[in-house]
Amino acid sequence: VDLSTSIAGVTLPNLLLNASGVNCRYENELQQLLDSSAGSLVTKSATLSSRDGNPEPRYAPLAGQIGSINSMGLPNQGYEYYLEYAKKFDYNNAAGKPLFISLAGMSLPDNKAMCEAFRDANLPCVLEINFSCPNLPGKPQLGYDMEAMEAALQVLAPIIGKPFGIKLPPYFDIAHFDQAAAIFNKFDNIAYVTCINSVGNGLAIDWESETALIKPKDGFGGLGGLMVLQTSLANVNAFYRRLNNGKQVIGCGGVTSGKEAFLHILAGASAVQIGTQLQEEGTGVFERVSKELEEIMVAKGYTNVEEFRGKVKTL
Ligand SMILES: O=C(O)c1[nH]c(=O)[nH]c(=O)c1Cl
């Protein structure tokens, strides 16, 4: 059974990888991903300068393994740390694993400076521009401001020059799928979109202590895990149906087993990112989910994912 895929001009020997933000801030964590069965890896979204992020507790799993809530606040080592990592990354590694770099500038000038630095370094890594961090107090998500998102892309796409991706927030209105896809279709080098980032500004409360689970923003944070699966499948399929010229979708949200990975591919995903389940289970999740996905494919008579990608049936 073949789980390989190609995105933005790079080939992933296995279509599973981490969701940006999980197990990917430090080099040792990135090495754990390389040593796992994941077919690739993406770094923690980087800002111009390093950040400690929001006060703890800032992440919590939810009771009943239904998901997680986080308000990390973009803790990262600063983009130069990840640029150096990308400079010394072994792109010809035996495992054939490509590298994705996530950037989340606090402003357009910051994003511009970081994209220029990566352009000048001329590396084989693929940039994933994060338009959807929901956890910066006072900062609205760019992904929810269509004009600002298009203006940012007018600046960044030409600088990046080569194929790149965008990390999107979940949309909940068909008109927003239409508007966002129409914007992305204007840029030839947008190779893919990753749907979805966490569902922004949920509130998890412990009923015994009557207290919010996380400290930042009065307990408001991004929701992930199984409980966001149907929203992520809808966003994957909405952009799969709307994007043209070979633009692809990476699915993210609610993948806890081979079954949800299979559903993401049915919805149109070319690769599948795992966040909450990676945080809770560790990097062994990639081998387990790969095996479960292979078993499902064998049981259904599929030998490769192209046979069923995007083939979700409607009634
Ligand atoms: O709080 C975070 O660091 C964070 N948390 C998320 O759930 N998504 C993001 O894109 C980011 Cl940048």
mmCIF file of N, CA and C in Angstrom, residues 177-261:
data_model
loop_
_atom_site.group_PDB
_atom_site.id
_atom_site.type_symbol
_atom_site.label_atom_id
_atom_site.label_comp_id
_atom_site.label_asym_id
_atom_site.label_seq_id
_atom_site.Cartn_x
_atom_site.Cartn_y
_atom_site.Cartn_z
ATOM 1 N N PHE A 177 -15.888 30.544 2.178
ATOM 2 C CA PHE A 177 -15.129 29.581 1.352
ATOM 3 C C PHE A 177 -14.940 30.180 -0.047
ATOM 4 N N ASP A 178 -16.037 30.727 -0.588
ATOM 5 C CA ASP A 178 -15.984 31.304 -1.948
ATOM 6 C C ASP A 178 -14.988 32.454 -2.013
ATOM 7 N N GLN A 179 -15.066 33.374 -1.052
ATOM 8 C CA GLN A 179 -14.213 34.568 -1.061
ATOM 9 C C GLN A 179 -12.738 34.194 -0.884
ATOM 10 N N ALA A 180 -12.472 33.312 0.073
ATOM 11 C CA ALA A 180 -11.072 32.948 0.353
ATOM 12 C C ALA A 180 -10.471 32.198 -0.832
ATOM 13 N N ALA A 181 -11.220 31.235 -1.388
ATOM 14 C CA ALA A 181 -10.699 30.465 -2.527
ATOM 15 C C ALA A 181 -10.456 31.372 -3.726
ATOM 16 N N ALA A 182 -11.335 32.351 -3.931
ATOM 17 C CA ALA A 182 -11.161 33.270 -5.070
ATOM 18 C C ALA A 182 -9.864 34.063 -4.918
ATOM 19 N N ILE A 183 -9.536 34.418 -3.678
ATOM 20 C CA ILE A 183 -8.275 35.128 -3.430
ATOM 21 C C ILE A 183 -7.097 34.210 -3.747
ATOM 22 N N PHE A 184 -7.123 32.978 -3.199
ATOM 23 C CA PHE A 184 -5.973 32.083 -3.365
ATOM 24 C C PHE A 184 -5.755 31.736 -4.832
ATOM 25 N N ASN A 185 -6.865 31.618 -5.596
ATOM 26 C CA ASN A 185 -6.747 31.262 -7.012
ATOM 27 C C ASN A 185 -6.075 32.356 -7.836
ATOM 28 N N LYS A 186 -5.862 33.527 -7.248
ATOM 29 C CA LYS A 186 -5.183 34.617 -7.965
ATOM 30 C C LYS A 186 -3.659 34.471 -7.940
ATOM 31 N N PHE A 187 -3.174 33.581 -7.063
ATOM 32 C CA PHE A 187 -1.722 33.481 -6.859
ATOM 33 C C PHE A 187 -1.211 32.123 -7.326
ATOM 34 N N ASP A 188 -0.467 32.129 -8.425
ATOM 35 C CA ASP A 188 -0.013 30.865 -9.024
ATOM 36 C C ASP A 188 0.866 30.058 -8.075
ATOM 37 N N ASN A 189 1.671 30.723 -7.236
ATOM 38 C CA ASN A 189 2.600 29.930 -6.408
ATOM 39 C C ASN A 189 2.036 29.560 -5.042
ATOM 40 N N ILE A 190 0.749 29.798 -4.825
ATOM 41 C CA ILE A 190 0.124 29.165 -3.657
ATOM 42 C C ILE A 190 -0.130 27.719 -4.056
ATOM 43 N N ALA A 191 0.668 26.807 -3.555
ATOM 44 C CA ALA A 191 0.604 25.400 -3.951
ATOM 45 C C ALA A 191 -0.417 24.622 -3.137
ATOM 46 N N TYR A 192 -0.658 25.068 -1.896
ATOM 47 C CA TYR A 192 -1.602 24.335 -1.051
ATOM 48 C C TYR A 192 -2.110 25.202 0.087
ATOM 49 N N VAL A 193 -3.221 24.785 0.655
ATOM 50 C CA VAL A 193 -3.721 25.382 1.892
ATOM 51 C C VAL A 193 -3.831 24.260 2.924
ATOM 52 N N THR A 194 -3.530 24.562 4.163
ATOM 53 C CA THR A 194 -3.704 23.603 5.251
ATOM 54 C C THR A 194 -4.962 24.003 6.032
ATOM 55 N N CYS A 195 -5.919 23.096 6.015
ATOM 56 C CA CYS A 195 -7.185 23.310 6.726
ATOM 57 C C CYS A 195 -7.358 22.199 7.747
ATOM 58 N N ILE A 196 -7.537 22.530 8.995
ATOM 59 C CA ILE A 196 -7.734 23.812 9.608
ATOM 60 C C ILE A 196 -6.740 24.042 10.758
ATOM 61 N N ASN A 197 -6.617 25.302 11.128
ATOM 62 C CA ASN A 197 -5.995 25.646 12.400
ATOM 63 C C ASN A 197 -7.050 25.396 13.481
ATOM 64 N N SER A 198 -6.698 25.627 14.722
ATOM 65 C CA SER A 198 -7.658 25.352 15.798
ATOM 66 C C SER A 198 -8.910 26.234 15.653
ATOM 67 N N VAL A 199 -10.005 25.745 16.157
ATOM 68 C CA VAL A 199 -11.258 26.525 16.161
ATOM 69 C C VAL A 199 -11.116 27.557 17.273
ATOM 70 N N GLY A 200 -11.024 28.800 16.888
ATOM 71 C CA GLY A 200 -10.592 29.868 17.789
ATOM 72 C C GLY A 200 -11.532 30.172 18.939
ATOM 73 N N ASN A 201 -10.892 30.507 20.060
ATOM 74 C CA ASN A 201 -11.608 31.099 21.192
ATOM 75 C C ASN A 201 -12.800 30.303 21.709
ATOM 76 N N GLY A 202 -12.490 29.024 21.974
ATOM 77 C CA GLY A 202 -13.434 28.232 22.760
ATOM 78 C C GLY A 202 -13.154 28.475 24.240
ATOM 79 N N LEU A 203 -14.044 27.953 25.108
ATOM 80 C CA LEU A 203 -13.847 28.120 26.556
ATOM 81 C C LEU A 203 -14.113 26.784 27.224
ATOM 82 N N ALA A 204 -13.043 26.178 27.794
ATOM 83 C CA ALA A 204 -13.183 24.892 28.489
ATOM 84 C C ALA A 204 -13.199 25.154 29.993
ATOM 85 N N ILE A 205 -14.244 24.641 30.651
ATOM 86 C CA ILE A 205 -14.422 24.896 32.086
ATOM 87 C C ILE A 205 -14.501 23.563 32.814
ATOM 88 N N ASP A 206 -13.795 23.453 33.920
ATOM 89 C CA ASP A 206 -13.880 22.260 34.760
ATOM 90 C C ASP A 206 -15.078 22.407 35.703
ATOM 91 N N TRP A 207 -15.991 21.446 35.637
ATOM 92 C CA TRP A 207 -17.264 21.670 36.369
ATOM 93 C C TRP A 207 -17.078 21.513 37.878
ATOM 94 N N GLU A 208 -16.064 20.706 38.283
ATOM 95 C CA GLU A 208 -15.894 20.524 39.738
ATOM 96 C C GLU A 208 -15.290 21.791 40.352
ATOM 97 N N SER A 209 -14.219 22.291 39.723
ATOM 98 C CA SER A 209 -13.556 23.482 40.289
ATOM 99 C C SER A 209 -14.214 24.771 39.821
ATOM 100 N N GLU A 210 -15.088 24.628 38.831
ATOM 101 C CA GLU A 210 -15.802 25.802 38.278
ATOM 102 C C GLU A 210 -14.825 26.824 37.703
ATOM 103 N N THR A 211 -13.715 26.268 37.160
ATOM 104 C CA THR A 211 -12.611 27.114 36.709
ATOM 105 C C THR A 211 -12.242 26.804 35.267
ATOM 106 N N ALA A 212 -11.846 27.817 34.533
ATOM 107 C CA ALA A 212 -11.357 27.623 33.160
ATOM 108 C C ALA A 212 -10.088 26.761 33.213
ATOM 109 N N LEU A 213 -9.884 25.939 32.167
ATOM 110 C CA LEU A 213 -8.754 24.999 32.159
ATOM 111 C C LEU A 213 -7.419 25.692 31.906
ATOM 112 N N ILE A 214 -7.454 26.817 31.118
ATOM 113 C CA ILE A 214 -6.183 27.476 30.787
ATOM 114 C C ILE A 214 -6.217 28.911 31.294
ATOM 115 N N LYS A 215 -5.036 29.488 31.515
ATOM 116 C CA LYS A 215 -4.890 30.804 32.147
ATOM 117 C C LYS A 215 -5.072 31.990 31.190
ATOM 118 N N PRO A 216 -4.462 31.968 29.992
ATOM 119 C CA PRO A 216 -4.521 33.165 29.133
ATOM 120 C C PRO A 216 -5.952 33.528 28.741
ATOM 121 N N LYS A 217 -6.149 34.835 28.508
ATOM 122 C CA LYS A 217 -7.400 35.326 27.901
ATOM 123 C C LYS A 217 -8.645 34.781 28.605
ATOM 124 N N ASP A 218 -8.651 34.756 29.929
ATOM 125 C CA ASP A 218 -9.815 34.288 30.702
ATOM 126 C C ASP A 218 -10.247 32.887 30.302
ATOM 127 N N GLY A 219 -9.288 32.099 29.813
ATOM 128 C CA GLY A 219 -9.580 30.708 29.481
ATOM 129 C C GLY A 219 -9.977 30.474 28.044
ATOM 130 N N PHE A 220 -9.960 31.541 27.233
ATOM 131 C CA PHE A 220 -10.350 31.397 25.816
ATOM 132 C C PHE A 220 -9.155 30.875 25.020
ATOM 133 N N GLY A 221 -9.379 29.844 24.205
ATOM 134 C CA GLY A 221 -8.271 29.293 23.425
ATOM 135 C C GLY A 221 -8.751 28.486 22.239
ATOM 136 N N GLY A 222 -7.805 28.070 21.398
ATOM 137 C CA GLY A 222 -8.118 27.323 20.183
ATOM 138 C C GLY A 222 -8.446 25.875 20.501
ATOM 139 N N LEU A 223 -9.507 25.373 19.859
ATOM 140 C CA LEU A 223 -9.958 23.992 20.074
ATOM 141 C C LEU A 223 -9.408 23.087 18.991
ATOM 142 N N GLY A 224 -8.945 21.910 19.396
ATOM 143 C CA GLY A 224 -8.458 20.920 18.451
ATOM 144 C C GLY A 224 -8.935 19.539 18.847
ATOM 145 N N GLY A 225 -8.545 18.551 18.036
ATOM 146 C CA GLY A 225 -8.878 17.174 18.362
ATOM 147 C C GLY A 225 -10.171 16.690 17.726
ATOM 148 N N LEU A 226 -10.607 15.497 18.155
ATOM 149 C CA LEU A 226 -11.726 14.801 17.499
ATOM 150 C C LEU A 226 -12.951 15.698 17.364
ATOM 151 N N MET A 227 -13.156 16.588 18.325
ATOM 152 C CA MET A 227 -14.410 17.370 18.284
ATOM 153 C C MET A 227 -14.422 18.400 17.150
ATOM 154 N N VAL A 228 -13.284 18.645 16.500
ATOM 155 C CA VAL A 228 -13.312 19.591 15.369
ATOM 156 C C VAL A 228 -13.258 18.856 14.029
ATOM 157 N N LEU A 229 -13.369 17.502 14.060
ATOM 158 C CA LEU A 229 -13.203 16.714 12.826
ATOM 159 C C LEU A 229 -14.157 17.162 11.717
ATOM 160 N N GLN A 230 -15.424 17.280 11.986
ATOM 161 C CA GLN A 230 -16.391 17.560 10.918
ATOM 162 C C GLN A 230 -16.180 18.966 10.340
ATOM 163 N N THR A 231 -15.752 19.907 11.183
ATOM 164 C CA THR A 231 -15.445 21.240 10.650
ATOM 165 C C THR A 231 -14.203 21.176 9.772
ATOM 166 N N SER A 232 -13.214 20.391 10.189
ATOM 167 C CA SER A 232 -12.004 20.320 9.357
ATOM 168 C C SER A 232 -12.290 19.608 8.045
ATOM 169 N N LEU A 233 -13.091 18.523 8.068
ATOM 170 C CA LEU A 233 -13.433 17.828 6.817
ATOM 171 C C LEU A 233 -14.166 18.764 5.848
ATOM 172 N N ALA A 234 -15.042 19.602 6.393
ATOM 173 C CA ALA A 234 -15.791 20.535 5.536
ATOM 174 C C ALA A 234 -14.841 21.543 4.900
ATOM 175 N N ASN A 235 -13.897 22.055 5.683
ATOM 176 C CA ASN A 235 -12.952 23.044 5.139
ATOM 177 C C ASN A 235 -12.035 22.400 4.102
ATOM 178 N N VAL A 236 -11.595 21.172 4.371
ATOM 179 C CA VAL A 236 -10.766 20.461 3.384
ATOM 180 C C VAL A 236 -11.542 20.312 2.079
ATOM 181 N N ASN A 237 -12.794 19.836 2.188
ATOM 182 C CA ASN A 237 -13.563 19.568 0.964
ATOM 183 C C ASN A 237 -13.976 20.851 0.253
ATOM 184 N N ALA A 238 -14.287 21.892 1.019
ATOM 185 C CA ALA A 238 -14.697 23.164 0.404
ATOM 186 C C ALA A 238 -13.562 23.735 -0.451
ATOM 187 N N PHE A 239 -12.347 23.697 0.065
ATOM 188 C CA PHE A 239 -11.222 24.234 -0.710
ATOM 189 C C PHE A 239 -10.804 23.235 -1.781
ATOM 190 N N TYR A 240 -10.934 21.943 -1.549
ATOM 191 C CA TYR A 240 -10.639 20.951 -2.589
ATOM 192 C C TYR A 240 -11.516 21.200 -3.807
ATOM 193 N N ARG A 241 -12.791 21.517 -3.564
ATOM 194 C CA ARG A 241 -13.735 21.760 -4.656
ATOM 195 C C ARG A 241 -13.481 23.105 -5.351
ATOM 196 N N ARG A 242 -12.936 24.090 -4.628
ATOM 197 C CA ARG A 242 -12.845 25.457 -5.164
ATOM 198 C C ARG A 242 -11.488 25.851 -5.732
ATOM 199 N N LEU A 243 -10.406 25.284 -5.219
ATOM 200 C CA LEU A 243 -9.083 25.702 -5.685
ATOM 201 C C LEU A 243 -8.793 25.089 -7.051
ATOM 202 N N ASN A 244 -8.079 25.847 -7.921
ATOM 203 C CA ASN A 244 -7.809 25.310 -9.254
ATOM 204 C C ASN A 244 -6.308 25.286 -9.547
ATOM 205 N N ASN A 245 -5.975 24.969 -10.804
ATOM 206 C CA ASN A 245 -4.568 24.899 -11.219
ATOM 207 C C ASN A 245 -3.714 24.011 -10.325
ATOM 208 N N GLY A 246 -4.286 22.911 -9.899
ATOM 209 C CA GLY A 246 -3.478 21.928 -9.180
ATOM 210 C C GLY A 246 -3.207 22.267 -7.730
ATOM 211 N N LYS A 247 -3.832 23.325 -7.231
ATOM 212 C CA LYS A 247 -3.613 23.650 -5.818
ATOM 213 C C LYS A 247 -4.169 22.518 -4.955
ATOM 214 N N GLN A 248 -3.435 22.193 -3.869
ATOM 215 C CA GLN A 248 -3.820 21.051 -3.047
ATOM 216 C C GLN A 248 -4.241 21.494 -1.649
ATOM 217 N N VAL A 249 -4.745 20.529 -0.874
ATOM 218 C CA VAL A 249 -5.168 20.787 0.497
ATOM 219 C C VAL A 249 -4.468 19.805 1.416
ATOM 220 N N ILE A 250 -3.921 20.309 2.506
ATOM 221 C CA ILE A 250 -3.427 19.437 3.574
ATOM 222 C C ILE A 250 -4.508 19.457 4.653
ATOM 223 N N GLY A 251 -4.914 18.273 5.078
ATOM 224 C CA GLY A 251 -5.942 18.184 6.099
ATOM 225 C C GLY A 251 -5.339 18.205 7.489
ATOM 226 N N CYS A 252 -6.007 18.893 8.400
ATOM 227 C CA CYS A 252 -5.563 18.972 9.802
ATOM 228 C C CYS A 252 -6.799 19.171 10.660
ATOM 229 N N GLY A 253 -6.929 18.318 11.676
ATOM 230 C CA GLY A 253 -8.071 18.504 12.582
ATOM 231 C C GLY A 253 -8.790 17.197 12.835
ATOM 232 N N GLY A 254 -8.684 16.704 14.069
ATOM 233 C CA GLY A 254 -9.476 15.555 14.467
ATOM 234 C C GLY A 254 -8.931 14.195 14.094
ATOM 235 N N VAL A 255 -7.663 14.130 13.648
ATOM 236 C CA VAL A 255 -7.106 12.833 13.254
ATOM 237 C C VAL A 255 -6.566 12.106 14.486
ATOM 238 N N THR A 256 -7.310 11.070 14.905
ATOM 239 C CA THR A 256 -6.865 10.273 16.063
ATOM 240 C C THR A 256 -6.547 8.841 15.637
ATOM 241 N N SER A 257 -6.901 8.466 14.409
ATOM 242 C CA SER A 257 -6.715 7.081 13.960
ATOM 243 C C SER A 257 -6.724 7.055 12.434
ATOM 244 N N GLY A 258 -6.500 5.864 11.900
ATOM 245 C CA GLY A 258 -6.510 5.711 10.446
ATOM 246 C C GLY A 258 -7.845 6.122 9.843
ATOM 247 N N LYS A 259 -8.908 5.964 10.626
ATOM 248 C CA LYS A 259 -10.241 6.278 10.090
ATOM 249 C C LYS A 259 -10.359 7.760 9.737
ATOM 250 N N GLU A 260 -9.910 8.642 10.658
ATOM 251 C CA GLU A 260 -10.044 10.080 10.366
ATOM 252 C C GLU A 260 -9.068 10.499 9.258
ATOM 253 N N ALA A 261 -7.901 9.837 9.215
ATOM 254 C CA ALA A 261 -6.967 10.144 8.118
ATOM 255 C C ALA A 261 -7.616 9.766 6.787
#
